[in-house]
Short mmCIF file of C-alpha atoms and ligand atoms in Angstrom, two decimals:
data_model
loop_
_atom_site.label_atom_id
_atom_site.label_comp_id
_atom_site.label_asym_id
_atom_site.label_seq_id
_atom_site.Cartn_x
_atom_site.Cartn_y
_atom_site.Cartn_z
CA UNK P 1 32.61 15.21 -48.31
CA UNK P 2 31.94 13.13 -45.12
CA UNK P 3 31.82 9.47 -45.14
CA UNK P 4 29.53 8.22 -42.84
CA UNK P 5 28.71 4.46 -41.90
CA UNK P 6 24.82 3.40 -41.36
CA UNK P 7 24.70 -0.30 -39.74
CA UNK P 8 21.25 -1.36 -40.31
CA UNK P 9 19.33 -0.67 -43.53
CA UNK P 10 15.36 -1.56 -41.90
CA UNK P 11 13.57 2.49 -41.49
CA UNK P 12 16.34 4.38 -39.61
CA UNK P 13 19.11 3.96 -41.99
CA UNK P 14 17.47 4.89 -44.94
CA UNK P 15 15.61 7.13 -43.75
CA UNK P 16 19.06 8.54 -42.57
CA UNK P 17 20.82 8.05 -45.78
CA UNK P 18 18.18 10.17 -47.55
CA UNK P 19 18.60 13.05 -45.65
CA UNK P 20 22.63 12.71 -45.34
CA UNK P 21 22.77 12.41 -48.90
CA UNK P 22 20.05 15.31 -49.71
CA UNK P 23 22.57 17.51 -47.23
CA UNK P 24 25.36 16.75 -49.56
CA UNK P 25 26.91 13.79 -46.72
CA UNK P 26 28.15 10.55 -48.31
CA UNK P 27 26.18 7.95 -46.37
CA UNK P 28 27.22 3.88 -46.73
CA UNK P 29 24.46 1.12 -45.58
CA UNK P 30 25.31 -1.68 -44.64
CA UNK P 31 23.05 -4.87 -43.84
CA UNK P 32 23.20 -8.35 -42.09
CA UNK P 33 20.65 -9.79 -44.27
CA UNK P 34 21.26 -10.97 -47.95
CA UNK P 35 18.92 -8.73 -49.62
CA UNK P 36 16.39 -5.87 -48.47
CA UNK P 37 14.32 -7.93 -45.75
CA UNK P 38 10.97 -7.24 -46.87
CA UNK P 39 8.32 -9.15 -44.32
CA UNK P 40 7.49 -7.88 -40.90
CA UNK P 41 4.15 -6.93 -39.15
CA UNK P 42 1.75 -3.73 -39.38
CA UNK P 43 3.51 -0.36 -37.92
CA UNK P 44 2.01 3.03 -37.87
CA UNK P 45 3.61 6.79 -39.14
CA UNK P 46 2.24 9.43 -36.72
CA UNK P 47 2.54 12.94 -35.92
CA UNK P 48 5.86 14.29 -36.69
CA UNK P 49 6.80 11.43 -38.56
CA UNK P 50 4.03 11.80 -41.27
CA UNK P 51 5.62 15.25 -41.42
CA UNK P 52 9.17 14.08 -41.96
CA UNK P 53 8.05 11.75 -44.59
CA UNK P 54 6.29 14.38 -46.37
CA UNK P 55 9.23 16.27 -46.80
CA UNK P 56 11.26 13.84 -48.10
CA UNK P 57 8.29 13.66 -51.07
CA UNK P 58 6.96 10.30 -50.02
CA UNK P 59 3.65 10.97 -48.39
CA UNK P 60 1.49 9.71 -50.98
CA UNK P 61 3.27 6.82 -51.78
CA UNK P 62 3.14 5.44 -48.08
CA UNK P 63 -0.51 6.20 -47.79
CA UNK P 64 -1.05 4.55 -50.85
CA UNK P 65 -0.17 1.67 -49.30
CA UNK P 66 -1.94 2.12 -46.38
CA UNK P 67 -3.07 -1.15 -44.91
CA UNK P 68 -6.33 0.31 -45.04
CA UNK P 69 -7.92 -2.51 -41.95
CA UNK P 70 -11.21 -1.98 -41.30
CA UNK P 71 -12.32 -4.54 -38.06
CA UNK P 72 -10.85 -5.59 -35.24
CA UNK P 73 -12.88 -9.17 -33.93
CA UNK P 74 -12.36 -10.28 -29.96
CA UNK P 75 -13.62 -14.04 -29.86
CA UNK P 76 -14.14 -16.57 -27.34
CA UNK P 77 -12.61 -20.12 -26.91
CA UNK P 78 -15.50 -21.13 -28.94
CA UNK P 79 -14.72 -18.12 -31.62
CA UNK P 80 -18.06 -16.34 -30.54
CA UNK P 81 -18.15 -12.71 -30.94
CA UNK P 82 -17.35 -10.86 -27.79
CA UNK P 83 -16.85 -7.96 -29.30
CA UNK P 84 -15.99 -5.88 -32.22
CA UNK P 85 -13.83 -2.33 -32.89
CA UNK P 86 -14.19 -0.23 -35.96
CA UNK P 87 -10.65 0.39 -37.11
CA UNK P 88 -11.42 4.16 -38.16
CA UNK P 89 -12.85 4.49 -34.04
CA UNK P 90 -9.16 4.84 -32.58
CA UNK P 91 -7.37 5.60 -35.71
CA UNK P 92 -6.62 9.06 -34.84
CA UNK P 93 -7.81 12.02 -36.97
CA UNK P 94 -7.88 11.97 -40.99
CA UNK P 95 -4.37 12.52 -42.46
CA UNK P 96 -2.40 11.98 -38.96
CA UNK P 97 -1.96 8.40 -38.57
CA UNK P 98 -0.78 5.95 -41.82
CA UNK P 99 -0.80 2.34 -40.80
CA UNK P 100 1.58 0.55 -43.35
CA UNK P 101 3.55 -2.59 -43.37
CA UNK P 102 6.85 -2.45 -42.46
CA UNK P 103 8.05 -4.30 -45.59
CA UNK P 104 6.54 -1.91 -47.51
CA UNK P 105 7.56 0.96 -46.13
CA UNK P 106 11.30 -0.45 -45.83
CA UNK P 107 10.93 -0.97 -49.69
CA UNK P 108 9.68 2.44 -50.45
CA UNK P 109 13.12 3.52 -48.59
CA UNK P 110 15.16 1.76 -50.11
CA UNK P 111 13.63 2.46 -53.59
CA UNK P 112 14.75 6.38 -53.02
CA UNK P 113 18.31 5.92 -51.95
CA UNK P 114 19.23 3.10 -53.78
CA UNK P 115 20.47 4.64 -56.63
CA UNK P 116 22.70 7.24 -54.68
CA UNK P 117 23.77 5.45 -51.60
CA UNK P 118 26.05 2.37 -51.76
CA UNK P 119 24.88 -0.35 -50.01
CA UNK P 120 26.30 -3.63 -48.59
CA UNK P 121 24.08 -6.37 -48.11
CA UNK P 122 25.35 -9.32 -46.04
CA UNK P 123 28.07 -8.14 -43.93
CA UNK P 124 28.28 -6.87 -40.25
CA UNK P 125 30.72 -4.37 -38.79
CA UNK P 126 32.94 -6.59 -36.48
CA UNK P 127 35.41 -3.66 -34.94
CA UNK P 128 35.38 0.13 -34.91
CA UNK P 129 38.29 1.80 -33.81
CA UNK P 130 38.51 5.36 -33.46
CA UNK P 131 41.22 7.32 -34.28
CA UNK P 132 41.95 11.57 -34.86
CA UNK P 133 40.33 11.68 -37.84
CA UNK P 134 38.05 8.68 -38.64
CA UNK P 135 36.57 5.18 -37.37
CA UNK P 136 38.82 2.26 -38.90
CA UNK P 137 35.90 -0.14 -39.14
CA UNK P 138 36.40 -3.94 -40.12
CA UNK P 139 33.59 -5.99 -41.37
CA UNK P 140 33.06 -9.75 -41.17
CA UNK P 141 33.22 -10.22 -45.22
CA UNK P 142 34.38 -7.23 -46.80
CA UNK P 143 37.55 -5.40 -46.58
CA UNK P 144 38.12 -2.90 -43.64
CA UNK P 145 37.69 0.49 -44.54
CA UNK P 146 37.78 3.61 -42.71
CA UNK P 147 34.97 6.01 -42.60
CA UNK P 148 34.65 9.93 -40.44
CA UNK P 149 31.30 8.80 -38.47
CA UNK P 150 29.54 5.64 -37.96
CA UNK P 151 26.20 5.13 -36.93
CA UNK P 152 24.04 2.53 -35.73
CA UNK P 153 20.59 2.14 -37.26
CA UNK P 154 20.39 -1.82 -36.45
CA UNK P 155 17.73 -2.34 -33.66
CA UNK P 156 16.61 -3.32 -30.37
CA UNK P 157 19.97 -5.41 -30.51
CA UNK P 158 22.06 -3.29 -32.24
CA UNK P 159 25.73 -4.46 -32.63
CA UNK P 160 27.46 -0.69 -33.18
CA UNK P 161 25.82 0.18 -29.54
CA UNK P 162 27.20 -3.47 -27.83
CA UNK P 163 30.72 -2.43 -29.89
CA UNK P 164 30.97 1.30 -28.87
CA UNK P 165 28.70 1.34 -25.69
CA UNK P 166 28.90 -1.73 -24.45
CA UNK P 167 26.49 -4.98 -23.22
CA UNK P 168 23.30 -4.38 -24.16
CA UNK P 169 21.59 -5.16 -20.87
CA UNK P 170 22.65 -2.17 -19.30
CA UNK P 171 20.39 -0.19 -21.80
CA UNK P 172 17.34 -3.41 -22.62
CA UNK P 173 14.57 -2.76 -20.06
CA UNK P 174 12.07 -5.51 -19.99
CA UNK P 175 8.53 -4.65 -19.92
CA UNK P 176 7.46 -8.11 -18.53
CA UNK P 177 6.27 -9.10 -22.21
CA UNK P 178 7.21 -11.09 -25.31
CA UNK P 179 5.52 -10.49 -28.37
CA UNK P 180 5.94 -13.60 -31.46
CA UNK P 181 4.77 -12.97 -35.48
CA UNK P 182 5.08 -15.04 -38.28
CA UNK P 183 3.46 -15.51 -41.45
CA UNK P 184 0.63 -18.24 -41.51
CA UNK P 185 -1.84 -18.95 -44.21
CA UNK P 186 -4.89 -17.15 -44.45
CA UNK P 187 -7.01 -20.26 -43.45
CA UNK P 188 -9.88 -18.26 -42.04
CA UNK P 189 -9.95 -15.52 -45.41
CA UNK P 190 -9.64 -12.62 -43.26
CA UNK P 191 -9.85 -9.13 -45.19
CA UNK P 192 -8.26 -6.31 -43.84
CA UNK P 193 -9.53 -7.52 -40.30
CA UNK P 194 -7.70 -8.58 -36.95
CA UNK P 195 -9.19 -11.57 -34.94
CA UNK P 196 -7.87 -11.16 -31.52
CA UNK P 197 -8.77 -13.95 -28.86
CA UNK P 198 -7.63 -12.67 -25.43
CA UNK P 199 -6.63 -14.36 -22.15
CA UNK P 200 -5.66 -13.92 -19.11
CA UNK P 201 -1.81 -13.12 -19.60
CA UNK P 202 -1.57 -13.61 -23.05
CA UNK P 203 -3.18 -13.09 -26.65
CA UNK P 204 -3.67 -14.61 -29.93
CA UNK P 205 -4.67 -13.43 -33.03
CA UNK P 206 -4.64 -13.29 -36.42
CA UNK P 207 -4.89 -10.18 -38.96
CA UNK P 208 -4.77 -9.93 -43.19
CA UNK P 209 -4.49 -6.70 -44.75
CA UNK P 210 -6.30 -8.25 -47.54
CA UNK P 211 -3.15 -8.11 -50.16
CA UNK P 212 -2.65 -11.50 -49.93
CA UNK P 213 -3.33 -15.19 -49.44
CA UNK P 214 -1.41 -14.97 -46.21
CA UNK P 215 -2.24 -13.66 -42.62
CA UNK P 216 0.18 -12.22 -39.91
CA UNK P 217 -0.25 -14.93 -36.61
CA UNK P 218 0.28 -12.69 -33.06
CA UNK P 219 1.06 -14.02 -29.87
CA UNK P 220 1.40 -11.84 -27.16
CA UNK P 221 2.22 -13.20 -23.63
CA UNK P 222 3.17 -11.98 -20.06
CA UNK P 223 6.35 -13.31 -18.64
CA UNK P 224 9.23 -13.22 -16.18
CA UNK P 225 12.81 -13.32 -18.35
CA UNK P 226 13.31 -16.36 -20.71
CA UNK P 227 16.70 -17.27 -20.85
CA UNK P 228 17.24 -18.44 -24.74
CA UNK P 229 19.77 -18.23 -27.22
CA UNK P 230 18.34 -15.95 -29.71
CA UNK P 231 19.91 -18.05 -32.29
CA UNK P 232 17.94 -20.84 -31.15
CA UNK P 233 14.69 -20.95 -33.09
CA UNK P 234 13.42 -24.19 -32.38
CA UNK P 235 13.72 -23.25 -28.49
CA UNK P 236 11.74 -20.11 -29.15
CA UNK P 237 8.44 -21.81 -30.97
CA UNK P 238 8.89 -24.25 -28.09
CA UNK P 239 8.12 -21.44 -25.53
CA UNK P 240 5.15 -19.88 -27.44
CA UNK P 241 3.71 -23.07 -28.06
CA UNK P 242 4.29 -23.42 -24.27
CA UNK P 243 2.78 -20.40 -23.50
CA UNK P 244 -0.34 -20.68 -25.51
CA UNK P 245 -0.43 -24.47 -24.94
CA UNK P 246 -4.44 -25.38 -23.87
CA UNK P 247 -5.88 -22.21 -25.62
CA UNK P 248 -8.77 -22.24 -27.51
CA UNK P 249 -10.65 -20.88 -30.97
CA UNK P 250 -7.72 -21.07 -33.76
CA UNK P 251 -4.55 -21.30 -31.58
CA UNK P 252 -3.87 -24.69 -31.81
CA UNK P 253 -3.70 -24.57 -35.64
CA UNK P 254 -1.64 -20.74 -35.57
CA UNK P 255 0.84 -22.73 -33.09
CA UNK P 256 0.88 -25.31 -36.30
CA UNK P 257 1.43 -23.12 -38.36
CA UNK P 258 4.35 -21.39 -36.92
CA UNK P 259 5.98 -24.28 -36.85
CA UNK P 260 6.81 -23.93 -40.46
CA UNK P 261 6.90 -20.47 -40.70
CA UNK P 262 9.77 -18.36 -42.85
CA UNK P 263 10.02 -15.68 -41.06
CA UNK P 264 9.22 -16.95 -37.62
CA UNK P 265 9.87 -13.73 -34.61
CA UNK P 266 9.93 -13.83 -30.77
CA UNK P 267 11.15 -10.76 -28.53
CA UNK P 268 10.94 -9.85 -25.19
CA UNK P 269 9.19 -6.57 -25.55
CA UNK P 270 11.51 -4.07 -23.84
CA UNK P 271 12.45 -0.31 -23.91
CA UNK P 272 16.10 1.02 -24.52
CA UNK P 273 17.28 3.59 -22.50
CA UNK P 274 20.66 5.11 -22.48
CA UNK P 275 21.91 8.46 -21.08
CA UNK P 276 23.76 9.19 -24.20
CA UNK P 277 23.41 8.30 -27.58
CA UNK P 278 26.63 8.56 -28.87
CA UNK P 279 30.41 7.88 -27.79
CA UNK P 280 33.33 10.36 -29.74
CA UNK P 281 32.23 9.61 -33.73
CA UNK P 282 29.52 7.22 -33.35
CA UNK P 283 26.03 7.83 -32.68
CA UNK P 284 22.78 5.61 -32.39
CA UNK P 285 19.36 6.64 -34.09
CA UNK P 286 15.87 4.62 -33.95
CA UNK P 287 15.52 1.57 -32.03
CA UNK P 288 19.15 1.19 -31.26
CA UNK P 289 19.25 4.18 -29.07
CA UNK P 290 15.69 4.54 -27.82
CA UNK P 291 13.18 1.67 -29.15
CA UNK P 292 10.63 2.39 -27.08
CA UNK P 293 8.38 -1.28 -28.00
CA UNK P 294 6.15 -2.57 -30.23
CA UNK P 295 3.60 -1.51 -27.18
CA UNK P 296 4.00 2.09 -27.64
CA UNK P 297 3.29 1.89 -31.56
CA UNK P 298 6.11 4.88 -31.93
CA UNK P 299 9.06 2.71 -33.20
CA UNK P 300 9.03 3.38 -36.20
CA UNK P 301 7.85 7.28 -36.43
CA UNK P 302 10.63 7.55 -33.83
CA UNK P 303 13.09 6.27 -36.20
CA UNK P 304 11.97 8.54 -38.88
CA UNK P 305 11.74 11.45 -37.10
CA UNK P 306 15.39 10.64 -35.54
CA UNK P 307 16.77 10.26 -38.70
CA UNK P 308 15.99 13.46 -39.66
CA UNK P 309 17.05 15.72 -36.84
CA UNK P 310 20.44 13.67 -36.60
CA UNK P 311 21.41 14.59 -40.60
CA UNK P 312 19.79 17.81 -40.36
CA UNK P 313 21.79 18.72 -37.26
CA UNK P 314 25.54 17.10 -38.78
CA UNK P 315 24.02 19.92 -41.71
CA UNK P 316 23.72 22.48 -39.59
CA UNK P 317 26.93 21.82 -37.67
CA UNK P 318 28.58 21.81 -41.03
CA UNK P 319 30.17 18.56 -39.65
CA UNK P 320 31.23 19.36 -36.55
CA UNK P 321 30.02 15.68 -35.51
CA UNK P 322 30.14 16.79 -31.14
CA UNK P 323 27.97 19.83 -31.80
CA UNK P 324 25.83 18.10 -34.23
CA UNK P 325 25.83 15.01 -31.46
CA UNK P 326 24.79 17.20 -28.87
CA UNK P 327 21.89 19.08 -30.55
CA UNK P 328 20.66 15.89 -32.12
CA UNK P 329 20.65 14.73 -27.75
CA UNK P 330 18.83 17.48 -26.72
CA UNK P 331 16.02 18.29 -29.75
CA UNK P 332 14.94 14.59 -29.61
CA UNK P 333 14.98 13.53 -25.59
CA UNK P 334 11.60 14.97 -24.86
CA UNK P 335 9.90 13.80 -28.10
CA UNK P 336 11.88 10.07 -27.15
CA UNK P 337 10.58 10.30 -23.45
CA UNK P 338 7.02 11.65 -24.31
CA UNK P 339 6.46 7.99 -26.57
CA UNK P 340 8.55 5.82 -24.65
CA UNK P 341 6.07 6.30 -21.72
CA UNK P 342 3.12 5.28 -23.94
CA UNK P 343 4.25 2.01 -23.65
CA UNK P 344 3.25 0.79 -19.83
CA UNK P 345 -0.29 2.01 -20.13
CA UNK P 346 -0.95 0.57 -23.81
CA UNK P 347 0.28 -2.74 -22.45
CA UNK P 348 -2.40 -2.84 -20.12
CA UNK P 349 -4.63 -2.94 -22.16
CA UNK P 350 -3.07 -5.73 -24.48
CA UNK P 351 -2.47 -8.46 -22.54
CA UNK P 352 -5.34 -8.32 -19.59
CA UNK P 353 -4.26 -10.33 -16.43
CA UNK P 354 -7.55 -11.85 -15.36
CA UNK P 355 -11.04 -12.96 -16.67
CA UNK P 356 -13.06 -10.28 -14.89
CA UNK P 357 -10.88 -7.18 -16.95
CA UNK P 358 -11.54 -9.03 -19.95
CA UNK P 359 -15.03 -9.14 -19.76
CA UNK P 360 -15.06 -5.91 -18.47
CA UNK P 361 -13.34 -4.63 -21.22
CA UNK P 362 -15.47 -6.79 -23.78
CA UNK P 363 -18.60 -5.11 -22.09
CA UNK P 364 -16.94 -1.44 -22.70
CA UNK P 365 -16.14 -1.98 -26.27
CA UNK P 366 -19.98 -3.40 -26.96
CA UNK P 367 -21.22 -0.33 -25.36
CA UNK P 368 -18.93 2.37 -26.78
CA UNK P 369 -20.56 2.88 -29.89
CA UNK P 370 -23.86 3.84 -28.68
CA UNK P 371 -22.83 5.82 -25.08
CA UNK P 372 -23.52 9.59 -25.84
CA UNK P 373 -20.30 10.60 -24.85
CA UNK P 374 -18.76 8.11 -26.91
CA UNK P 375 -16.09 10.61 -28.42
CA UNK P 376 -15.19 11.74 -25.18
CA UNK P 377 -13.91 8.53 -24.46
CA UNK P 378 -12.39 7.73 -27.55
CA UNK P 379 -10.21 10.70 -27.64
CA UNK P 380 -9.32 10.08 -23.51
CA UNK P 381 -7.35 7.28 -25.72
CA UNK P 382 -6.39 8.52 -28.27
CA UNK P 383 -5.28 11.91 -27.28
CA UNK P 384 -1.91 10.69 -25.03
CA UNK P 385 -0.60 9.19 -28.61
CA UNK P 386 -1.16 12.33 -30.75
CA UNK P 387 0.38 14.35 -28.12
CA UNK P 388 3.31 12.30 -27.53
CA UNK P 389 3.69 11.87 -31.65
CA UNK P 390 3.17 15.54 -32.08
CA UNK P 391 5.98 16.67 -29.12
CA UNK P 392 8.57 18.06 -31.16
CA UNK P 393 8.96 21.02 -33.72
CA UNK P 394 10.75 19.96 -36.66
CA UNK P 395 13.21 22.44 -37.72
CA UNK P 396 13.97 23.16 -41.37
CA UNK P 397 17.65 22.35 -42.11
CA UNK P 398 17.33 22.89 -45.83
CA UNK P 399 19.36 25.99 -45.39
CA UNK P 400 22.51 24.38 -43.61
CA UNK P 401 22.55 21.79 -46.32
CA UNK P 402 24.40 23.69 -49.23
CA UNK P 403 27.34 24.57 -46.23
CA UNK P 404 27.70 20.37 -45.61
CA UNK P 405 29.11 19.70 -48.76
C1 FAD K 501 6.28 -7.27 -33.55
C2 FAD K 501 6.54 -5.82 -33.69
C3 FAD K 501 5.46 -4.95 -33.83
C4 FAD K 501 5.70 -3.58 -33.96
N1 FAD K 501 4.65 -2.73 -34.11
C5 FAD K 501 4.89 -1.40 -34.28
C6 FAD K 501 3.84 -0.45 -34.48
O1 FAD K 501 2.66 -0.78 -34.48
N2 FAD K 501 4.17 0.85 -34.69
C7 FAD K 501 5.47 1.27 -34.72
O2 FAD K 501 5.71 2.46 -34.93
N3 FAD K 501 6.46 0.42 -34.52
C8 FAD K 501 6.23 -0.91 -34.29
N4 FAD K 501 7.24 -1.77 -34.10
C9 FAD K 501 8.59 -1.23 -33.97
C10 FAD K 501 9.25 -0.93 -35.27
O3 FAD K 501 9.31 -2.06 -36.09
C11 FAD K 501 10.64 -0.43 -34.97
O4 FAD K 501 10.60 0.50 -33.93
C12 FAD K 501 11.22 0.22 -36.18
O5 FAD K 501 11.29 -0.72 -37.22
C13 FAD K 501 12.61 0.78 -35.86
O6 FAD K 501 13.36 0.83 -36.99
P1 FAD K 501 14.94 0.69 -36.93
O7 FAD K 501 15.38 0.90 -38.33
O8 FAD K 501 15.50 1.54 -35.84
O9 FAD K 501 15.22 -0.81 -36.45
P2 FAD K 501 14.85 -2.19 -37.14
O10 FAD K 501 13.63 -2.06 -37.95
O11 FAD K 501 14.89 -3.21 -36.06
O12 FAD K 501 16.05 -2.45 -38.15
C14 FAD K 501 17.32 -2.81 -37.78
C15 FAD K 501 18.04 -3.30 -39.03
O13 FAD K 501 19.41 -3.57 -38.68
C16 FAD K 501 19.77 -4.80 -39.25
N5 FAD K 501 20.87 -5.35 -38.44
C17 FAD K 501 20.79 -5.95 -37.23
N6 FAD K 501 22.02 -6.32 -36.82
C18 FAD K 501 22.88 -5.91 -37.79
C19 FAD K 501 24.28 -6.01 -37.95
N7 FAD K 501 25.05 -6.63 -37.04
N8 FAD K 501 24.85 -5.48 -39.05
C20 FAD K 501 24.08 -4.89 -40.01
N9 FAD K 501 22.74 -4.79 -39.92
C21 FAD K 501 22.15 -5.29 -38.82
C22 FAD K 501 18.52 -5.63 -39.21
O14 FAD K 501 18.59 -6.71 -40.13
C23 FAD K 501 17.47 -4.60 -39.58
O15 FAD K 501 17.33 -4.49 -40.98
C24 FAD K 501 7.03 -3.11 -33.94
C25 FAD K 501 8.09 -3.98 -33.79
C26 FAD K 501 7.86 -5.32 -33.65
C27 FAD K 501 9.04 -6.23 -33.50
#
């Protein structure tokens, strides 16, 4: 049976663990944080994705807990109504597009491996060192162990890629963004709508999925590269506050707020891009090899979808980690490049750079519901993300998986 390490237990490396484990593999996860880190923001499963997760049985869990929003608001300084968006209107066709939280959907992961995969919370791989047969891997509080395959499911900043591959900004391209969420209290009783109140070069809002007293706050700014330590948290609210400093309608109380946030986030919102994703007997799936942003919306189905073609292939290669490598590369690059380039053009239309494109947009999204060819439209936007969600065949590797074992 093959021992394989999973650094990072968010989506990917569950997600992986499922399938390694339904293939007869014997996955390990292990995870920086104490305990299953349930918060996070709103993400959407698309296309493929949806497909992967029906296969692994959970389909009707996940839309169960659909976030089910139903408005976004755009407001002025004053918090009048420019304009308002119908959440069904861009939501893609019935049955191809689940928005969930990520806490949720990390939980729903978690809940069907837990009780087959081990998993160790609050530790970090420190060293991997490859030999013949195996990757002698050392952790920073448990006792080294050595595993045949190691894999790094652990993010933007993932630690297995700066360990095998090396520093990370030779793969982190920077869209020119940072994005900041935290968890603020639902002061304006928001129910399962988004208030958004856009600038030029930045945006605030503020969105509750209706489950509970609490809101998500959003801040979403242009920028050159801020130097910071990323350990440095009381820098970071310093620079949003900065950034948002002067604004209007509920900012100054959201920039409050996020002062004593738990779960206070700030990223630069950047790309990875590598020309490989893996080096001898370690390998990189979801966001660690090719996060393509929050701005492209495909993080997470990427994840999924990459989870299953890397297992499925290490099935089908009955182990033979290079050729399973190697097919995993070259079934997922187009799908990878296809949503990475969603990114540039959905920015654009976040974070507008000047008054006159925001009240041109405003105008648009007033009119849209009544222009006759409304749908026309609609799909001009939403047709680039089904496509690029769509833009790979899964295979079925059911068959390899009783030759894995
Ligand atoms: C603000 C924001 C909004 C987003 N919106 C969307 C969206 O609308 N749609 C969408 O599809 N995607 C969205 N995403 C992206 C999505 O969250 C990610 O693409 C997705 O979660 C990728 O999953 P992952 O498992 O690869 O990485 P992550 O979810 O980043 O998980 C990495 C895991 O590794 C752990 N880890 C980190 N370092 C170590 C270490 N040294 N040792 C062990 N474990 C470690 C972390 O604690 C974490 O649990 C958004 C992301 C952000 C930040």
């Amino acid at each position: 049976m093959t021992n394989i390490l999973i650094s990072g237990g968010s989506v990917a490396g569950p997600a992986l663990a499922f399938w390694l484990r339904r293939h007869g593999f014997n996955p390990t996860v292990v995870e920086r944080a104490p305990a299953l880190r349930t918060g996070g923001y709103k993400i959407d499963v698309r296309g493929a994705a949806l497909d992967v997760v029906g296969r692994m049985g959970l389909r009707e869990e996940v839309v169960r807990h659909g976030t089910d929003m139903r408005i976004a608001r755009f407001v002025d300084a004053a918090g009048r109504q420019l304009a308002g968006m119908d959440a069904q209107l861009f939501g893609g066709r019935e049955g191809d597009d689940v928005e969930i939280m990520r806490g949720d959907l990390a939980r729903i992961l978690h809940d069907a491996t837990r009780d087959d995969v081990e998993y160790l919370f609050d530790d970090s791989v420190t060293a991997l060192e490859e030999t013949a047969d195996g990757v002698r891997v050392t952790f920073e509080n448990g006792p080294a162990r050595t595993f045949d395959l190691v894999v790094g499911a652990d993010g933007l900043h993932s630690n297995v890629r700066a360990l095998a591959f090396g520093e990370e900004s030779a793969y982190l391209h920077d869209l020119g963004h940072y994005i900041s969420i935290c968890t603020v209290p639902n002061h304006l009783g928001l129910d399962r709508t988004e208030m958004m109140h856009p600038a030029p070069g930045r945006s605030a809002g503020m969105y509750s999925t209706g489950r509970s007293a609490d809101a998500k706050a959003m801040f979403l700014f242009s920028s050159e590269p801020l130097g910071y330590d990323r350990r440095d948290v009381a820098r970071q609210r310093e620079l949003v506050a900065g950034a948002f400093a002067g604004q209007g309608w509920e900012v100054p109380r959201l920039l409050d707020a996020m002062g004593e946030a738990p779960d206070f986030y700030l990223d630069s919102i950047s790309q990875v891009r590598m020309d490989r994703w893996s080096s001898g007997r370690v390998v990189l799936v979801g966001d660690a090899a090719y996060g393509p942003s929050p701005a492209s919306g495909q993080g997470t189905s990427l994840a999924l979808v990459g989870a299953y073609v890397l297992a499925g292939s290490l099935a089908a290669a009955a182990g033979d980690h290079e050729a399973a490598f190697a097919a995993y590369e070259s079934d997922m690059r187009h799908f990878v490049e296809e949503n990475q380039k969603l990114a540039a053009s959905n920015l654009k239309g976040m974070v507008l750079k000047s008054a006159g494109q925001i009240r041109f947009q405003m105008f648009m999204l007033r009119l849209m519901p009544r222009l006759p060819g409304r749908n026309r439209m609609i799909r001009r936007v939403t047709e680039p993300i089904r496509r690029a969600a769509t833009a790979i065949t899964l295979r079925d590797y059911e068959a390899a998986s009783s030759s894995a074992s």
